[in-house]
mmCIF file of C-alpha atoms in Angstrom:
data_model
loop_
_atom_site.group_PDB
_atom_site.id
_atom_site.type_symbol
_atom_site.label_atom_id
_atom_site.label_comp_id
_atom_site.label_asym_id
_atom_site.label_seq_id
_atom_site.Cartn_x
_atom_site.Cartn_y
_atom_site.Cartn_z
ATOM 1 C CA GLY F 79 -13.466 -1.378 17.560
ATOM 2 C CA GLN F 80 -12.623 2.276 17.056
ATOM 3 C CA LEU F 81 -9.478 3.491 15.252
ATOM 4 C CA THR F 82 -7.113 4.616 17.912
ATOM 5 C CA ALA F 83 -3.745 3.840 17.028
ATOM 6 C CA VAL F 84 -1.343 4.496 13.743
ATOM 7 C CA PHE F 85 2.156 2.924 13.866
ATOM 8 C CA ASP F 86 4.649 4.346 11.419
ATOM 9 C CA LEU F 87 6.996 1.525 10.824
ATOM 10 C CA ALA F 88 8.956 3.032 7.651
ATOM 11 C CA SER F 89 9.401 6.121 5.434
ATOM 12 C CA VAL F 90 11.873 7.054 2.561
ATOM 13 C CA ASN F 91 12.423 10.049 0.700
ATOM 14 C CA THR F 92 11.326 9.541 -3.061
ATOM 15 C CA LEU F 93 12.504 11.818 -5.976
ATOM 16 C CA SER F 94 8.728 13.057 -6.786
ATOM 17 C CA GLU F 95 5.489 12.886 -4.696
ATOM 18 C CA ILE F 96 5.171 9.223 -4.981
ATOM 19 C CA PRO F 97 4.784 8.218 -1.163
ATOM 20 C CA PHE F 98 6.675 5.303 0.047
ATOM 21 C CA GLU F 99 5.730 4.758 3.421
ATOM 22 C CA LEU F 100 4.432 1.799 5.968
ATOM 23 C CA SER F 101 2.079 2.155 8.671
ATOM 24 C CA LEU F 102 -0.426 -0.038 10.799
ATOM 25 C CA VAL F 103 -3.771 0.872 11.946
ATOM 26 C CA TYR F 104 -5.230 -1.105 14.947
ATOM 27 C CA ASN F 105 -8.437 -0.875 16.653
ATOM 28 C CA ASP F 106 -8.792 0.334 20.492
ATOM 29 C CA TYR F 107 -7.496 -3.008 21.706
ATOM 30 C CA TYR F 108 -4.502 -3.630 19.192
ATOM 31 C CA ASP F 109 -6.102 -7.037 18.311
ATOM 32 C CA ASP F 110 -7.756 -5.935 15.197
ATOM 33 C CA LEU F 111 -5.385 -4.899 12.396
ATOM 34 C CA ILE F 112 -7.747 -2.393 10.334
ATOM 35 C CA ARG F 113 -5.313 -2.327 7.238
ATOM 36 C CA TYR F 114 -2.007 -3.767 6.943
ATOM 37 C CA ILE F 115 -0.237 -1.163 4.863
ATOM 38 C CA GLY F 116 -0.884 2.607 4.376
ATOM 39 C CA ALA F 117 0.628 5.831 3.261
ATOM 40 C CA THR F 118 -0.181 8.867 4.750
ATOM 41 C CA LYS F 119 0.664 11.342 1.693
ATOM 42 C CA THR F 120 -1.239 11.358 -1.662
ATOM 43 C CA CYS F 121 0.249 10.842 -5.212
ATOM 44 C CA GLY F 122 -0.735 14.144 -6.872
ATOM 45 C CA ASN F 123 -3.919 15.314 -6.069
ATOM 46 C CA ASN F 124 -6.492 12.445 -5.865
ATOM 47 C CA PHE F 125 -4.462 9.355 -5.487
ATOM 48 C CA LYS F 126 -4.930 8.003 -2.052
ATOM 49 C CA LEU F 127 -2.653 4.894 -1.616
ATOM 50 C CA ASN F 128 -2.596 2.220 1.116
ATOM 51 C CA PHE F 129 -1.031 -0.372 -1.484
ATOM 52 C CA GLN F 130 -4.050 -2.636 -0.768
ATOM 53 C CA GLN F 131 -6.493 -1.233 -3.337
ATOM 54 C CA TYR F 132 -8.266 -3.550 -5.342
ATOM 55 C CA MET F 133 -10.733 -3.321 -8.325
ATOM 56 C CA VAL F 134 -14.147 -4.951 -8.773
ATOM 57 C CA GLY F 135 -16.514 -4.771 -11.619
ATOM 58 C CA ARG F 136 -20.189 -4.348 -10.673
ATOM 59 C CA GLY F 137 -22.458 -4.136 -13.515
ATOM 60 C CA ASN F 138 -21.965 -1.190 -15.378
ATOM 61 C CA VAL F 139 -19.566 0.592 -12.981
ATOM 62 C CA TYR F 140 -15.987 -0.381 -11.414
ATOM 63 C CA GLU F 141 -15.196 -0.031 -7.662
ATOM 64 C CA MET F 142 -11.698 0.601 -6.408
ATOM 65 C CA ILE F 143 -11.892 -0.413 -2.787
ATOM 66 C CA ASP F 144 -9.288 0.809 -0.122
ATOM 67 C CA ALA F 145 -8.366 -1.795 2.854
ATOM 68 C CA ASP F 146 -10.024 0.901 4.997
ATOM 69 C CA GLY F 147 -13.356 -0.152 3.385
ATOM 70 C CA SER F 148 -13.947 3.485 1.409
ATOM 71 C CA ILE F 149 -14.760 3.056 -2.183
ATOM 72 C CA THR F 150 -14.086 5.170 -5.478
ATOM 73 C CA THR F 151 -17.035 4.272 -8.102
ATOM 74 C CA PHE F 152 -16.162 4.555 -11.905
ATOM 75 C CA TYR F 153 -18.734 4.990 -14.298
ATOM 76 C CA ASN F 154 -18.793 4.225 -18.005
ATOM 77 C CA VAL F 155 -18.282 6.852 -20.493
ATOM 78 C CA PRO F 156 -19.931 6.219 -23.789
ATOM 79 C CA LYS F 157 -18.022 5.848 -26.970
ATOM 80 C CA VAL F 158 -14.684 6.683 -24.915
ATOM 81 C CA GLY F 159 -14.040 3.136 -23.773
ATOM 82 C CA VAL F 160 -13.199 4.039 -20.121
ATOM 83 C CA TYR F 161 -14.728 4.792 -16.994
ATOM 84 C CA TYR F 162 -14.657 8.022 -14.734
ATOM 85 C CA SER F 163 -14.887 8.906 -10.961
ATOM 86 C CA PRO F 164 -16.479 12.400 -11.156
ATOM 87 C CA GLU F 165 -15.664 12.380 -7.325
ATOM 88 C CA LYS F 166 -12.013 11.965 -7.687
ATOM 89 C CA ASP F 167 -11.554 12.835 -11.122
ATOM 90 C CA LEU F 168 -9.728 9.801 -12.087
ATOM 91 C CA TYR F 169 -10.126 7.424 -14.757
ATOM 92 C CA TYR F 170 -10.106 3.463 -15.188
ATOM 93 C CA ASN F 171 -9.421 1.625 -18.429
ATOM 94 C CA ARG F 172 -10.393 -1.884 -18.024
ATOM 95 C CA LEU F 173 -8.420 -3.270 -20.987
ATOM 96 C CA THR F 174 -5.147 -2.072 -19.683
ATOM 97 C CA ALA F 175 -6.461 -2.553 -15.929
ATOM 98 C CA ARG F 176 -4.987 1.004 -14.803
ATOM 99 C CA VAL F 177 -6.290 4.036 -13.104
ATOM 100 C CA TYR F 178 -4.639 7.525 -13.811
ATOM 101 C CA ASP F 179 -5.443 10.929 -13.312
ATOM 102 C CA LEU F 180 -4.739 13.934 -15.882
ATOM 103 C CA GLN F 181 -1.563 15.028 -14.183
ATOM 104 C CA GLY F 182 0.312 11.851 -15.132
ATOM 105 C CA ASN F 183 -0.082 9.469 -12.253
ATOM 106 C CA GLU F 184 -0.893 6.212 -12.794
ATOM 107 C CA MET F 185 -1.862 2.893 -10.832
ATOM 108 C CA LEU F 186 -1.593 -0.731 -12.408
ATOM 109 C CA PHE F 187 -3.774 -3.617 -11.332
ATOM 110 C CA ASN F 188 -3.461 -7.618 -12.159
ATOM 111 C CA LYS F 189 -6.380 -9.604 -11.164
ATOM 112 C CA GLY F 190 -8.047 -6.935 -9.415
ATOM 113 C CA ARG F 191 -4.914 -5.976 -7.172
ATOM 114 C CA LEU F 192 -2.589 -3.205 -7.281
ATOM 115 C CA ILE F 193 0.703 -4.192 -8.486
ATOM 116 C CA LYS F 194 2.574 -0.762 -9.856
ATOM 117 C CA ILE F 195 2.416 2.991 -9.066
ATOM 118 C CA HIS F 196 4.363 5.260 -11.272
ATOM 119 C CA SER F 197 4.069 8.681 -13.090
ATOM 120 C CA LEU F 198 3.845 9.167 -16.568
ATOM 121 C CA ASN F 199 5.912 12.069 -16.343
ATOM 122 C CA ASN F 200 8.881 9.975 -15.181
ATOM 123 C CA GLN F 201 8.741 6.121 -16.478
ATOM 124 C CA GLU F 202 11.805 5.352 -14.503
ATOM 125 C CA GLU F 203 10.553 6.009 -11.135
ATOM 126 C CA TYR F 204 7.984 3.665 -9.666
ATOM 127 C CA ILE F 205 6.974 1.537 -6.759
ATOM 128 C CA THR F 206 5.979 -2.232 -7.129
ATOM 129 C CA VAL F 207 3.695 -4.524 -5.121
ATOM 130 C CA THR F 208 4.203 -7.946 -4.560
ATOM 131 C CA HIS F 209 1.646 -10.233 -2.979
ATOM 132 C CA GLU F 210 2.526 -13.417 -1.097
ATOM 133 C CA ASN F 211 0.935 -15.642 -3.951
ATOM 134 C CA SER F 212 -1.315 -15.342 -6.944
ATOM 135 C CA THR F 213 -4.336 -15.351 -4.764
ATOM 136 C CA SER F 214 -3.112 -13.507 -1.618
ATOM 137 C CA ASP F 215 -4.313 -9.800 -0.565
ATOM 138 C CA ARG F 216 -1.305 -9.495 1.687
ATOM 139 C CA ILE F 217 1.579 -7.802 0.674
ATOM 140 C CA LYS F 218 5.089 -9.403 0.828
ATOM 141 C CA LYS F 219 7.261 -6.579 -0.461
ATOM 142 C CA LEU F 220 7.278 -3.049 -1.850
ATOM 143 C CA ASP F 221 10.309 -1.863 -4.231
ATOM 144 C CA TYR F 222 10.880 1.491 -5.015
ATOM 145 C CA TYR F 223 12.872 2.478 -8.154
ATOM 146 C CA ALA F 224 14.534 5.667 -9.459
ATOM 147 C CA ASN F 225 16.225 5.820 -12.660
ATOM 148 C CA ASN F 226 15.237 2.203 -13.272
ATOM 149 C CA VAL F 227 17.578 1.346 -10.449
ATOM 150 C CA LEU F 228 16.127 -0.537 -7.265
ATOM 151 C CA LYS F 229 16.644 2.069 -4.161
ATOM 152 C CA TYR F 230 14.462 1.065 -1.305
ATOM 153 C CA SER F 231 12.759 -2.194 -0.220
ATOM 154 C CA ILE F 232 10.183 -2.789 2.339
ATOM 155 C CA SER F 233 9.698 -6.643 3.021
ATOM 156 C CA LEU F 234 7.055 -8.019 5.360
ATOM 157 C CA ASN F 235 6.917 -11.420 7.017
ATOM 158 C CA TYR F 236 4.001 -13.005 8.477
ATOM 159 C CA GLU F 237 3.335 -15.989 11.257
ATOM 160 C CA ASN F 238 0.181 -17.503 12.160
ATOM 161 C CA ASN F 239 -1.758 -14.754 10.059
ATOM 162 C CA ARG F 240 -0.054 -12.122 11.963
ATOM 163 C CA LEU F 241 2.452 -9.558 10.539
ATOM 164 C CA THR F 242 5.711 -10.232 12.825
ATOM 165 C CA THR F 243 8.731 -8.366 10.972
ATOM 166 C CA VAL F 244 9.247 -5.340 8.817
ATOM 167 C CA THR F 245 12.442 -4.785 7.193
ATOM 168 C CA THR F 246 13.829 -1.878 5.408
ATOM 169 C CA ASN F 247 16.416 -1.459 2.994
ATOM 170 C CA ALA F 248 17.865 1.511 1.644
ATOM 171 C CA ASP F 249 20.437 1.419 -1.095
ATOM 172 C CA ALA F 250 23.607 -0.209 0.435
ATOM 173 C CA THR F 251 22.813 0.952 4.028
ATOM 174 C CA MET F 252 22.136 -1.578 6.998
ATOM 175 C CA PRO F 253 18.868 -3.110 6.895
ATOM 176 C CA LEU F 254 16.517 -1.963 9.623
ATOM 177 C CA THR F 255 14.119 -4.533 11.052
ATOM 178 C CA LYS F 256 11.152 -4.010 13.443
ATOM 179 C CA ARG F 257 9.578 -6.839 15.232
ATOM 180 C CA LEU F 258 6.132 -6.933 16.401
ATOM 181 C CA GLU F 259 5.493 -8.672 19.504
ATOM 182 C CA TYR F 260 1.966 -10.172 20.490
ATOM 183 C CA ASP F 261 0.501 -11.715 23.745
ATOM 184 C CA ASP F 262 -1.095 -14.943 23.705
ATOM 185 C CA ASP F 263 -4.396 -13.312 22.910
ATOM 186 C CA GLY F 264 -3.053 -12.267 19.435
ATOM 187 C CA ASN F 265 -2.805 -8.628 20.930
ATOM 188 C CA LEU F 266 0.064 -6.059 20.043
ATOM 189 C CA VAL F 267 2.061 -5.425 23.029
ATOM 190 C CA GLY F 268 5.269 -4.052 21.494
ATOM 191 C CA ILE F 269 7.572 -3.113 18.679
ATOM 192 C CA ILE F 270 11.229 -3.791 18.655
ATOM 193 C CA ASN F 271 14.129 -2.255 16.473
ATOM 194 C CA GLN F 272 16.790 -5.014 15.757
ATOM 195 C CA THR F 273 19.474 -3.454 14.311
ATOM 196 C CA ASN F 274 23.372 -4.438 14.368
ATOM 197 C CA GLY F 275 22.459 -7.372 16.684
ATOM 198 C CA GLY F 276 20.674 -5.176 19.247
ATOM 199 C CA ASN F 277 17.126 -4.850 20.409
ATOM 200 C CA VAL F 278 15.748 -1.543 21.441
ATOM 201 C CA LYS F 279 11.876 -1.463 21.937
ATOM 202 C CA THR F 280 10.445 1.739 20.551
ATOM 203 C CA MET F 281 7.037 1.194 21.625
ATOM 204 C CA ASP F 282 5.556 -0.659 24.549
ATOM 205 C CA LEU F 283 1.879 -1.347 24.646
ATOM 206 C CA GLY F 284 1.841 -4.102 27.388
#
């Protein structure tokens, strides 16, 4: 289907330009989750983040593939030991599994999956990405650290291969949980805020 709906589920302020946002993108029938997690901002000039990027080696090149299908290709730079994307002005070091730009932004990968975003200009501020397990592409948790202290978390829970709840924790404030409702056919029909024991429907698609 065509991309017709973007639902913002969480957004928090960070110390730098590192984005920490969560959105869902659906097709025209709300039954096809095109990508689970997205950030509408960019980190620096060239980093496009959806927290589900992964790295794949293909012959003499490496490809960073976004969950929306777009691809950034890195070409080997002879005698330098790194790969370079002229389109995005990004570098990839396959030995350390990191993508970086010359402004100091960096993305770290493990087994091809994105696990950490941070700025070399501030080693004490970063975002970690935790997957459901060692082979899953689905994200279980996003954690934002400032001054090496955990400040914000976004937790995701799934049932029957569908994202069902998103919980945001900010410092010592009350956690905010949003529950996603589906009909019998698996179509998204509503999003409900669950706070202090109450339920407030913020979006009704039924």
